[in-house]
Short mmCIF file of C-alpha atoms and ligand atoms in Angstrom, two decimals:
data_model
loop_
_atom_site.label_atom_id
_atom_site.label_comp_id
_atom_site.label_asym_id
_atom_site.label_seq_id
_atom_site.Cartn_x
_atom_site.Cartn_y
_atom_site.Cartn_z
CA UNK A 203 -15.68 -10.80 -21.32
CA UNK A 204 -15.17 -12.29 -17.88
CA UNK A 205 -12.06 -14.12 -16.87
CA UNK A 206 -12.19 -17.86 -16.36
CA UNK A 207 -12.87 -18.96 -12.81
CA UNK A 208 -10.26 -21.44 -11.68
CA UNK A 209 -11.42 -23.23 -8.53
CA UNK A 210 -9.02 -23.14 -5.61
CA UNK A 211 -8.13 -26.24 -3.62
CA UNK A 212 -10.47 -27.17 -0.74
CA UNK A 213 -9.71 -25.21 2.42
CA UNK A 214 -10.72 -24.45 5.96
CA UNK A 215 -10.89 -20.71 6.59
CA UNK A 216 -11.18 -19.63 10.20
CA UNK A 217 -12.36 -16.05 10.68
CA UNK A 218 -11.57 -14.52 14.06
CA UNK A 219 -13.83 -11.56 14.70
CA UNK A 220 -16.46 -13.23 12.51
CA UNK A 221 -19.35 -11.20 13.88
CA UNK A 222 -17.56 -7.87 13.39
CA UNK A 223 -18.15 -5.19 10.79
CA UNK A 224 -15.48 -6.20 8.29
CA UNK A 225 -16.54 -9.86 8.30
CA UNK A 226 -20.19 -8.94 7.77
CA UNK A 227 -19.60 -6.28 5.14
CA UNK A 228 -16.77 -7.73 3.12
CA UNK A 229 -15.39 -11.13 4.03
CA UNK A 230 -18.55 -13.26 4.29
CA UNK A 231 -20.43 -11.72 1.33
CA UNK A 232 -17.20 -11.91 -0.69
CA UNK A 233 -16.78 -15.60 0.08
CA UNK A 234 -20.38 -16.19 -0.88
CA UNK A 235 -19.87 -14.52 -4.25
CA UNK A 236 -16.82 -16.71 -4.91
CA UNK A 237 -18.89 -19.72 -3.92
CA UNK A 238 -21.58 -18.73 -6.41
CA UNK A 239 -18.93 -18.28 -9.08
CA UNK A 240 -17.85 -21.88 -8.52
CA UNK A 241 -14.42 -20.97 -7.22
CA UNK A 242 -14.83 -22.49 -3.75
CA UNK A 243 -15.00 -26.30 -3.73
CA UNK A 244 -17.96 -27.60 -1.71
CA UNK A 245 -15.71 -29.59 0.65
CA UNK A 246 -14.36 -26.29 2.02
CA UNK A 247 -15.40 -25.02 5.41
CA UNK A 248 -15.66 -21.52 6.87
CA UNK A 249 -15.53 -21.37 10.63
CA UNK A 250 -16.51 -18.19 12.41
CA UNK A 251 -14.75 -17.62 15.71
CA UNK A 252 -15.57 -14.77 18.06
CA UNK A 253 -16.33 -13.99 21.64
CA UNK A 254 -20.12 -13.80 21.18
CA UNK A 255 -22.01 -16.80 22.36
CA UNK A 256 -23.59 -18.34 19.25
CA UNK A 257 -24.12 -21.82 18.01
CA UNK A 258 -23.50 -22.65 14.36
CA UNK A 259 -27.16 -22.26 13.46
CA UNK A 260 -27.38 -18.78 14.97
CA UNK A 261 -24.19 -17.73 13.21
CA UNK A 262 -25.61 -18.94 9.88
CA UNK A 263 -28.47 -16.50 10.42
CA UNK A 264 -25.90 -13.72 10.96
CA UNK A 265 -24.13 -14.75 7.74
CA UNK A 266 -27.36 -14.92 5.73
CA UNK A 267 -28.35 -11.45 6.93
CA UNK A 268 -24.92 -10.04 6.07
CA UNK A 269 -25.14 -11.50 2.58
CA UNK A 270 -28.61 -10.10 2.06
CA UNK A 271 -27.53 -6.68 3.29
CA UNK A 272 -24.15 -6.43 1.59
CA UNK A 273 -24.78 -8.17 -1.68
CA UNK A 274 -24.77 -11.60 -3.22
CA UNK A 275 -23.90 -10.68 -6.78
CA UNK A 276 -25.59 -11.60 -10.04
CA UNK A 277 -24.27 -15.13 -10.32
CA UNK A 278 -25.91 -16.27 -7.10
CA UNK A 279 -29.07 -18.25 -7.64
CA UNK A 280 -31.77 -19.18 -5.16
CA UNK A 281 -30.72 -22.22 -3.25
CA UNK A 282 -27.00 -21.41 -3.43
CA UNK A 283 -27.25 -19.55 -0.15
CA UNK A 284 -28.46 -22.68 1.64
CA UNK A 285 -25.62 -24.68 0.12
CA UNK A 286 -23.15 -22.03 1.22
CA UNK A 287 -24.56 -21.90 4.74
CA UNK A 288 -23.96 -25.63 5.09
CA UNK A 289 -20.26 -24.84 4.76
CA UNK A 290 -20.44 -22.49 7.77
CA UNK A 291 -19.63 -23.41 11.34
CA UNK A 292 -18.99 -21.38 14.50
CA UNK A 293 -17.02 -21.65 17.72
CA UNK A 294 -17.09 -19.23 20.65
CA UNK A 295 -13.47 -18.38 21.34
CA UNK A 296 -11.74 -16.14 23.83
CA UNK A 297 -8.66 -14.67 22.13
CA UNK A 298 -6.99 -13.92 25.46
CA UNK A 299 -8.16 -17.00 27.39
CA UNK A 300 -8.43 -20.71 26.72
CA UNK A 301 -12.16 -20.96 26.05
CA UNK A 302 -13.10 -22.58 22.77
CA UNK A 303 -9.62 -23.34 21.45
CA UNK A 304 -9.77 -27.13 21.85
CA UNK A 305 -13.15 -27.23 20.18
CA UNK A 306 -11.83 -25.08 17.33
CA UNK A 307 -8.73 -27.24 16.96
CA UNK A 308 -11.00 -30.31 16.68
CA UNK A 309 -12.79 -28.75 13.70
CA UNK A 310 -9.80 -27.66 11.63
CA UNK A 311 -8.90 -30.32 9.06
CA UNK A 312 -5.15 -30.28 8.76
CA UNK A 313 -5.01 -32.19 5.51
CA UNK A 314 -6.62 -29.22 3.75
CA UNK A 315 -5.27 -25.70 3.27
CA UNK A 316 -5.78 -23.78 6.51
CA UNK A 317 -6.07 -20.01 6.61
CA UNK A 318 -6.69 -17.97 9.75
CA UNK A 319 -8.13 -14.52 9.17
CA UNK A 320 -7.46 -12.11 12.05
CA UNK A 321 -10.38 -9.73 11.49
CA UNK A 322 -9.76 -8.20 14.92
CA UNK A 323 -7.86 -5.23 16.33
CA UNK A 324 -4.05 -5.48 16.12
CA UNK A 325 -3.89 -5.75 19.91
CA UNK A 326 -5.02 -9.37 19.54
CA UNK A 327 -2.69 -10.49 16.71
CA UNK A 328 0.01 -11.82 19.05
CA UNK A 329 -2.49 -13.64 21.30
CA UNK A 330 -4.13 -15.36 18.37
CA UNK A 331 -0.84 -16.35 16.76
CA UNK A 332 0.44 -17.81 20.01
CA UNK A 333 -2.72 -19.85 20.62
CA UNK A 334 -2.79 -21.23 17.09
CA UNK A 335 0.60 -22.75 17.83
CA UNK A 336 -0.13 -23.78 21.41
CA UNK A 337 -3.30 -25.63 20.42
CA UNK A 338 -1.44 -27.22 17.54
CA UNK A 339 -3.68 -25.80 14.86
CA UNK A 340 -1.05 -24.41 12.54
CA UNK A 341 1.64 -26.06 10.46
CA UNK A 342 4.22 -24.81 7.95
CA UNK A 343 1.60 -24.43 5.25
CA UNK A 344 -0.96 -22.51 7.34
CA UNK A 345 -1.61 -18.89 6.42
CA UNK A 346 -2.60 -16.00 8.60
CA UNK A 347 -4.29 -12.90 7.27
CA UNK A 348 -4.05 -9.57 9.05
CA UNK A 349 -5.75 -6.27 8.39
CA UNK A 350 -4.78 -2.66 8.66
CA UNK A 351 -4.13 -0.66 10.74
CA UNK A 352 -0.84 -2.51 10.95
CA UNK A 353 0.53 -0.38 13.76
CA UNK A 354 0.25 3.36 14.24
CA UNK A 355 3.96 4.09 13.86
CA UNK A 356 7.23 2.30 13.20
CA UNK A 357 7.65 1.07 16.78
CA UNK A 358 4.18 -0.50 16.97
CA UNK A 359 4.50 -2.01 13.48
CA UNK A 360 7.83 -3.56 14.44
CA UNK A 361 6.30 -4.96 17.62
CA UNK A 362 3.42 -6.46 15.63
CA UNK A 363 5.78 -7.98 13.08
CA UNK A 364 7.84 -9.44 15.90
CA UNK A 365 4.81 -10.91 17.67
CA UNK A 366 3.74 -12.65 14.46
CA UNK A 367 7.28 -13.71 13.54
CA UNK A 368 7.58 -15.62 16.81
CA UNK A 369 5.02 -18.08 15.53
CA UNK A 370 4.85 -17.76 11.74
CA UNK A 371 7.28 -17.38 8.88
CA UNK A 372 6.99 -14.28 6.69
CA UNK A 373 5.85 -16.51 3.80
CA UNK A 374 2.77 -17.41 5.87
CA UNK A 375 1.74 -13.85 6.73
CA UNK A 376 -0.72 -12.05 4.44
CA UNK A 377 -1.01 -8.34 5.33
CA UNK A 378 -4.02 -6.91 3.53
CA UNK A 379 -4.11 -3.53 1.85
CA UNK A 380 -7.42 -3.80 0.06
CA UNK A 381 -6.31 -1.28 -2.58
CA UNK A 382 -4.01 -3.93 -3.98
CA UNK A 383 -6.99 -6.20 -4.57
CA UNK A 384 -8.77 -3.61 -6.71
CA UNK A 385 -8.85 -4.69 -10.32
CA UNK A 386 -7.72 -1.33 -11.70
CA UNK A 387 -4.86 -1.06 -9.22
CA UNK A 388 -3.52 -4.32 -10.57
CA UNK A 389 -4.11 -2.85 -13.98
CA UNK A 390 -1.46 -0.23 -13.25
CA UNK A 391 1.10 -2.99 -13.58
CA UNK A 392 -0.50 -4.35 -16.73
CA UNK A 393 -0.55 -0.89 -18.33
CA UNK A 394 3.04 -0.14 -17.42
CA UNK A 395 4.67 -3.48 -18.03
CA UNK A 396 2.40 -5.02 -20.65
CA UNK A 397 2.79 -2.21 -23.20
CA UNK A 398 5.82 -1.01 -25.09
CA UNK A 399 4.24 2.39 -25.42
CA UNK A 400 4.61 3.85 -21.93
CA UNK A 401 7.68 2.44 -20.23
CA UNK A 402 10.35 4.18 -22.37
CA UNK A 403 8.74 7.53 -21.48
CA UNK A 404 8.14 6.68 -17.83
CA UNK A 405 10.80 8.85 -16.23
CA UNK A 406 11.74 12.39 -15.33
CA UNK A 407 13.03 13.12 -18.82
CA UNK A 408 9.50 12.92 -20.23
CA UNK A 409 7.16 13.22 -17.27
CA UNK A 410 6.59 16.64 -15.74
CA UNK A 411 4.74 15.43 -12.68
CA UNK A 412 2.29 12.81 -11.43
CA UNK A 413 -0.85 13.35 -9.37
CA UNK A 414 -2.54 10.74 -7.25
CA UNK A 415 -5.95 11.73 -5.88
CA UNK A 416 -8.21 9.56 -3.77
CA UNK A 417 -11.31 11.57 -2.95
CA UNK A 418 -14.24 10.41 -0.88
CA UNK A 419 -17.63 11.99 -0.30
CA UNK A 420 -18.29 10.19 2.98
CA UNK A 421 -17.27 11.64 6.32
CA UNK A 422 -15.81 9.63 9.16
CA UNK A 423 -19.20 8.04 9.83
CA UNK A 424 -19.41 5.97 12.98
CA UNK A 425 -15.61 5.62 13.13
CA UNK A 426 -14.94 8.97 14.79
CA UNK A 427 -13.09 7.48 17.76
CA UNK A 428 -10.68 5.48 15.61
CA UNK A 429 -10.29 8.20 13.02
CA UNK A 430 -9.43 10.97 15.47
CA UNK A 431 -6.42 8.93 16.57
CA UNK A 432 -5.50 8.07 13.03
CA UNK A 433 -6.22 10.85 10.52
CA UNK A 434 -5.88 10.72 6.74
CA UNK A 435 -2.12 10.26 6.92
CA UNK A 436 -2.28 6.98 8.83
CA UNK A 437 -5.65 5.86 7.48
CA UNK A 438 -5.00 6.40 3.77
CA UNK A 439 -1.56 7.77 2.84
CA UNK A 440 0.77 5.42 4.73
CA UNK A 441 -0.92 2.42 3.12
CA UNK A 442 -3.28 2.89 0.18
CA UNK A 443 -1.73 5.95 -1.48
CA UNK A 444 1.73 4.63 -0.76
CA UNK A 445 0.87 1.43 -2.61
CA UNK A 446 -0.44 3.39 -5.59
CA UNK A 447 2.72 5.47 -5.60
CA UNK A 448 4.87 2.34 -5.52
CA UNK A 449 3.08 0.73 -8.45
CA UNK A 450 3.34 3.90 -10.52
CA UNK A 451 6.97 4.60 -9.66
CA UNK A 452 8.67 1.21 -9.24
CA UNK A 453 11.20 -0.31 -11.62
CA UNK A 454 9.94 -3.24 -13.69
CA UNK A 455 10.25 -6.38 -11.57
CA UNK A 456 11.90 -9.28 -13.39
CA UNK A 457 8.85 -11.44 -12.76
CA UNK A 458 5.32 -11.04 -11.48
CA UNK A 459 6.16 -12.92 -8.37
CA UNK A 460 5.74 -11.89 -4.73
CA UNK A 461 9.28 -11.02 -3.77
CA UNK A 462 10.26 -9.57 -7.13
CA UNK A 463 7.33 -7.13 -6.98
CA UNK A 464 7.70 -6.32 -3.30
CA UNK A 465 11.45 -5.75 -3.58
CA UNK A 466 10.81 -3.07 -6.20
CA UNK A 467 8.06 -1.41 -4.17
CA UNK A 468 10.30 -1.32 -1.13
CA UNK A 469 13.00 0.49 -3.10
CA UNK A 470 10.53 3.25 -3.99
CA UNK A 471 9.54 3.78 -0.35
CA UNK A 472 13.16 3.87 0.72
CA UNK A 473 13.98 6.43 -1.97
CA UNK A 474 11.30 8.87 -0.77
CA UNK A 475 12.72 12.14 0.52
CA UNK A 476 11.53 13.55 3.84
CA UNK A 477 8.73 16.03 3.14
CA UNK A 478 9.24 19.73 3.78
CA UNK A 479 6.54 21.35 5.98
CA UNK A 480 5.57 23.78 3.19
CA UNK A 481 4.99 20.83 0.85
CA UNK A 482 2.06 19.55 2.91
CA UNK A 483 -1.44 20.83 3.56
CA UNK A 484 -3.82 19.32 6.06
CA UNK A 485 -7.53 19.98 6.31
CA UNK A 486 -10.65 19.22 8.30
CA UNK A 487 -14.09 19.28 6.71
CA UNK A 488 -16.58 21.87 7.87
CA UNK A 489 -20.33 21.29 8.34
CA UNK A 490 -22.63 20.60 5.43
CA UNK A 491 -26.35 21.04 5.06
CA UNK A 492 -27.95 18.74 7.56
CA UNK A 493 -24.68 17.35 8.88
CA UNK A 494 -21.98 18.29 11.33
CA UNK A 495 -18.34 19.12 10.87
CA UNK A 496 -15.34 16.87 11.42
CA UNK A 497 -14.72 17.94 15.01
CA UNK A 498 -18.29 17.14 16.00
CA UNK A 499 -18.05 13.77 14.24
CA UNK A 500 -14.93 12.78 16.16
CA UNK A 501 -16.31 14.24 19.39
CA UNK A 502 -13.43 16.64 20.06
CA UNK A 503 -14.01 20.38 19.53
CA UNK A 504 -10.25 20.98 19.57
CA UNK A 505 -9.22 18.03 17.38
CA UNK A 506 -6.05 18.60 15.34
CA UNK A 507 -6.51 15.44 13.28
CA UNK A 508 -6.69 15.81 9.49
CA UNK A 509 -9.48 14.49 7.27
CA UNK A 510 -7.58 15.76 4.21
CA UNK A 511 -3.97 15.82 3.28
CA UNK A 512 -2.16 17.01 0.17
CA UNK A 513 1.58 16.69 -0.27
CA UNK A 514 4.39 17.04 -2.74
CA UNK A 515 6.82 14.13 -2.73
CA UNK A 516 10.19 13.56 -4.28
CA UNK A 517 11.67 10.17 -5.11
CA UNK A 518 15.44 10.37 -5.09
CA UNK A 519 16.54 7.91 -7.73
CA UNK A 520 17.73 8.07 -11.31
CA UNK A 521 14.30 7.55 -12.81
CA UNK A 522 12.44 10.19 -10.84
CA UNK A 523 14.85 12.91 -9.67
CA UNK A 524 13.19 16.17 -10.77
CA UNK A 525 9.64 14.81 -11.21
CA UNK A 526 7.39 15.65 -8.27
CA UNK A 527 4.52 13.44 -7.16
CA UNK A 528 1.51 15.26 -5.76
CA UNK A 529 -0.71 13.16 -3.52
CA UNK A 530 -4.06 14.13 -2.11
CA UNK A 531 -6.80 12.38 -0.25
CA UNK A 532 -9.71 13.50 1.83
CA UNK A 533 -13.18 12.87 3.10
CA UNK A 534 -16.30 14.89 2.33
CA UNK A 535 -14.93 16.11 -0.98
CA UNK A 536 -16.86 16.94 -4.13
CA UNK A 537 -16.96 13.43 -5.63
CA UNK A 538 -15.89 9.88 -4.86
CA UNK A 539 -13.14 9.34 -7.34
CA UNK A 540 -9.64 7.89 -7.38
CA UNK A 541 -7.44 8.90 -10.25
CA UNK A 542 -3.80 8.95 -11.23
CA UNK A 543 -2.72 11.61 -13.69
CA UNK A 544 0.59 11.39 -15.49
CA UNK A 545 1.40 14.77 -16.99
CA UNK A 546 4.04 14.57 -19.73
CA UNK A 547 6.37 17.42 -20.56
CA UNK A 548 5.81 19.78 -23.44
CA UNK A 549 7.43 18.88 -26.73
CA UNK A 550 10.94 20.40 -26.61
CA UNK A 551 10.35 22.61 -29.60
CA UNK A 552 7.19 23.58 -31.41
CA UNK A 553 7.49 23.70 -35.18
CA UNK A 554 4.06 25.33 -35.31
CA UNK A 555 5.06 28.60 -33.74
CA UNK A 556 4.03 30.34 -30.55
CA UNK A 557 0.46 30.97 -31.70
CA UNK A 558 -0.22 27.20 -31.81
CA UNK A 559 0.22 27.20 -28.04
CA UNK A 560 1.98 24.69 -25.83
CA UNK A 561 0.52 21.21 -25.71
CA UNK A 562 1.40 18.23 -23.66
CA UNK A 563 0.10 14.72 -23.30
CA UNK A 564 -1.68 13.61 -20.21
CA UNK A 565 -2.49 10.05 -19.21
CA UNK A 566 -5.27 9.63 -16.67
CA UNK A 567 -5.95 6.31 -15.06
CA UNK A 568 -9.32 6.18 -13.32
CA UNK A 569 -9.26 3.65 -10.51
CA UNK A 570 -12.84 4.14 -9.37
CA UNK A 571 -15.57 4.63 -10.38
CA UNK A 572 -15.96 4.21 -14.17
CA UNK A 573 -12.57 2.51 -14.35
CA UNK A 574 -10.60 3.31 -17.45
CA UNK A 575 -7.87 5.33 -19.07
CA UNK A 576 -7.73 8.55 -21.02
CA UNK A 577 -4.78 9.78 -23.02
CA UNK A 578 -4.85 13.37 -24.21
CA UNK A 579 -3.29 13.60 -27.64
CA UNK A 580 -2.55 16.78 -29.59
CA UNK A 581 -3.98 16.95 -33.11
CA UNK A 582 -4.74 19.56 -35.70
CA UNK A 583 -7.99 21.34 -35.21
CA UNK A 584 -10.06 20.33 -38.24
CA UNK A 585 -10.85 22.89 -40.92
CA UNK A 586 -9.32 25.68 -42.90
CA UNK A 587 -7.23 28.45 -41.51
CA UNK A 588 -3.80 27.06 -40.86
CA UNK A 589 -2.32 24.78 -38.29
CA UNK A 590 -4.16 25.19 -35.02
CA UNK A 591 -3.57 22.54 -32.41
CA UNK A 592 -6.08 21.04 -30.06
CA UNK A 593 -5.90 18.33 -27.38
CA UNK A 594 -8.38 15.48 -27.72
CA UNK A 595 -8.90 12.55 -25.37
CA UNK A 596 -8.42 8.94 -26.41
CA UNK A 597 -10.91 7.78 -23.86
CA UNK A 598 -11.44 4.21 -22.83
CA UNK A 599 -13.75 2.96 -20.18
CA UNK A 600 -12.94 -0.65 -19.29
CA UNK A 601 -16.64 -1.46 -19.09
CA UNK A 602 -17.21 -0.22 -22.65
CA UNK A 603 -14.08 -1.83 -24.03
CA UNK A 604 -14.42 -5.19 -22.31
CA UNK A 605 -18.19 -5.49 -21.98
CA UNK A 606 -20.66 -4.95 -19.15
CA UNK A 607 -19.54 -8.16 -17.39
CA UNK A 608 -16.43 -6.39 -16.08
CA UNK A 609 -18.75 -4.85 -13.54
CA UNK A 610 -18.96 -8.36 -12.09
CA UNK A 611 -15.23 -8.78 -11.52
CA UNK A 612 -14.50 -9.85 -7.96
CA UNK A 613 -14.18 -7.05 -5.47
CA UNK A 614 -10.89 -6.50 -3.70
CA UNK A 615 -11.57 -8.79 -0.76
CA UNK A 616 -12.79 -11.66 -2.93
CA UNK A 617 -9.64 -11.52 -4.99
CA UNK A 618 -7.34 -11.25 -2.00
CA UNK A 619 -8.93 -14.09 -0.01
CA UNK A 620 -8.65 -16.39 -3.01
CA UNK A 621 -4.98 -15.39 -3.33
CA UNK A 622 -4.47 -16.41 0.31
CA UNK A 623 -5.90 -19.83 -0.46
CA UNK A 624 -3.76 -20.08 -3.60
CA UNK A 625 -0.74 -19.12 -1.51
CA UNK A 626 0.14 -16.11 -3.66
CA UNK A 627 1.56 -13.18 -1.66
CA UNK A 628 2.15 -10.79 -4.57
CA UNK A 629 -0.71 -8.48 -3.62
CA UNK A 630 0.06 -8.44 0.09
CA UNK A 631 2.48 -6.23 1.98
CA UNK A 632 5.68 -7.67 3.29
CA UNK A 633 6.80 -6.80 6.82
CA UNK A 634 9.79 -4.71 5.71
CA UNK A 635 7.59 -2.77 3.27
CA UNK A 636 5.16 -1.79 6.05
CA UNK A 637 8.02 -0.79 8.32
CA UNK A 638 9.63 1.33 5.59
CA UNK A 639 6.33 3.11 5.01
CA UNK A 640 6.07 3.92 8.72
CA UNK A 641 9.70 5.01 8.87
CA UNK A 642 8.87 7.61 6.22
CA UNK A 643 5.53 8.57 7.81
CA UNK A 644 6.62 8.97 11.43
CA UNK A 645 8.73 12.14 11.11
CA UNK A 646 5.94 13.80 9.13
CA UNK A 647 3.38 13.22 11.88
CA UNK A 648 5.91 14.06 14.59
CA UNK A 649 6.64 17.35 12.80
CA UNK A 650 2.95 18.28 12.76
CA UNK A 651 2.69 17.54 16.45
CA UNK A 652 5.88 19.39 17.36
CA UNK A 653 4.75 22.47 15.44
CA UNK A 654 1.25 22.21 16.94
CA UNK A 655 -0.22 22.47 13.45
CA UNK A 656 -3.96 22.88 13.18
CA UNK A 657 -5.54 21.65 9.92
CA UNK A 658 -7.32 24.20 7.72
CA UNK A 659 -11.07 23.96 7.53
CA UNK A 660 -12.49 23.20 4.08
CA UNK A 661 -16.06 23.22 2.84
CA UNK A 662 -17.79 19.88 2.68
CA UNK A 663 -18.35 19.04 -0.98
CA UNK A 664 -15.34 21.08 -2.16
CA UNK A 665 -11.92 20.17 -3.61
CA UNK A 666 -10.32 20.53 -0.17
CA UNK A 667 -8.55 23.50 1.47
CA UNK A 668 -7.56 26.36 -0.81
CA UNK A 669 -4.02 26.04 0.55
CA UNK A 670 -3.76 22.75 -1.35
CA UNK A 671 -4.43 24.66 -4.60
CA UNK A 672 -1.88 27.27 -3.59
CA UNK A 673 0.73 24.61 -2.84
CA UNK A 674 0.67 23.17 -6.37
CA UNK A 675 0.11 26.60 -7.96
CA UNK A 676 3.45 27.76 -6.52
CA UNK A 677 5.03 25.21 -8.86
CA UNK A 678 3.03 26.56 -11.80
CA UNK A 679 0.77 23.49 -11.87
CA UNK A 680 -2.86 22.76 -11.07
CA UNK A 681 -4.70 19.81 -9.58
CA UNK A 682 -7.05 17.88 -11.80
CA UNK A 683 -10.56 18.81 -10.84
CA UNK A 684 -12.24 16.31 -8.53
CA UNK A 685 -15.24 15.19 -10.55
CA UNK A 686 -16.97 12.06 -11.73
C1 BG6 B 982 -10.17 2.26 4.38
C2 BG6 B 982 -10.15 3.49 5.26
O1 BG6 B 982 -8.97 1.55 4.50
O2 BG6 B 982 -10.35 2.67 3.03
C3 BG6 B 982 -11.43 4.28 5.10
O3 BG6 B 982 -10.00 3.10 6.61
C4 BG6 B 982 -11.67 4.60 3.65
O4 BG6 B 982 -11.39 5.46 5.87
C5 BG6 B 982 -11.57 3.35 2.79
O5 BG6 B 982 -12.97 5.16 3.53
C6 BG6 B 982 -11.63 3.68 1.31
O6 BG6 B 982 -11.72 2.49 0.57
P1 BG6 B 982 -12.46 2.44 -0.83
O7 BG6 B 982 -12.29 1.01 -1.26
O8 BG6 B 982 -13.89 2.83 -0.58
O9 BG6 B 982 -11.76 3.42 -1.71
#
């Protein structure tokens, strides 16, 4: 069962930084897949813009190679690539100078939807925004798309917001957090607000605690320089895990519309308590067979940056007071898996006596891979010999339940770019939301720096530092094992 593809209106999409890594890995192959699916009308145009000196034909070769390397998808037939490449153009542009801008302005068709994707470092956002206005390329309906990292603290995020706000209205700015484009992340809202079953129990009266784990097996790869200045807190927690937390914890919005949803998410971030030092554990991965450790990867033998972080959070509002949220993310862990576990409280009284043991329900939402949900339910162990209780999983994999075609659902970037063209901001972060997330993050990072904290080393391929186990064990709880 695959959802209907509704074509978007014809558009001109201008990608700044079009020869960069993100464009080659995600944006261009993603656009191609949408083209194959029939979602992009043939009159649309994709214009690459970057500093490298290419003509359109040379850039088409770059695009074709990127698509071959990073995937066309099942629906793409021979011949479609040539059709797609005809939609591609290129202009050499200097983001900080005047080169190329007039030529680019001559190519953008104002009567269509115009979207400008800033697939460049944040240092260039203001320059690009200013030139789009100066060369008269943008109007009230134009959209700009910006990527993370959106600042490295509250002050830089505010400065970025201000530099964009000088030239564009908030309703025109699409800040990407690619986690929001993941199908199963959107499913969190469907599960919570589309079912009667969960919402009445979704509070501290019934939920003991919630765990959010995003584990990766990869190390920092070729991004050591960036990562050493960022760390897991800025790279993953401030954005991706924060978004997951918001979707799990927010109040039901009145409508599935951009401001209704983002207002509710913002309230969650603002209700987060500061985090106590003993409620956080940071780690750095050690070497593994045939590969180096974190410090070697980032090129600093004394690096104090974390590749793992685990923390216990409290949300101070009526719904969640008393229910802790445990978050954890790290690189070079045992398995690549993202999972949210909602652990319900024990039944208040067991009519079956102490020997039947204590049993509680647990809802696990697997975000990736093998997307699905499992609900542990307590039943009677079959057979003679009295009432013995046992927990069994009601296990549902979305692929099994909905058919193998779900594997072909658009990836996060495809979905998000089409939302930009449709003009739907629901799955994008609003400026105040990003600032609130930094306002909560800053004192945590400042505290680490002030205390000179050095992350604990953990074994590559493990569950992370043992201190993370100890942190949750002090509360009489355990992490879900990281496994596929
Ligand atoms: C990116 C981070 O935003 O998300 C990376 O910068 C991380 O460090 C990646 O690996 C994880 O994304 P995904 O989609 O693979 O879970």
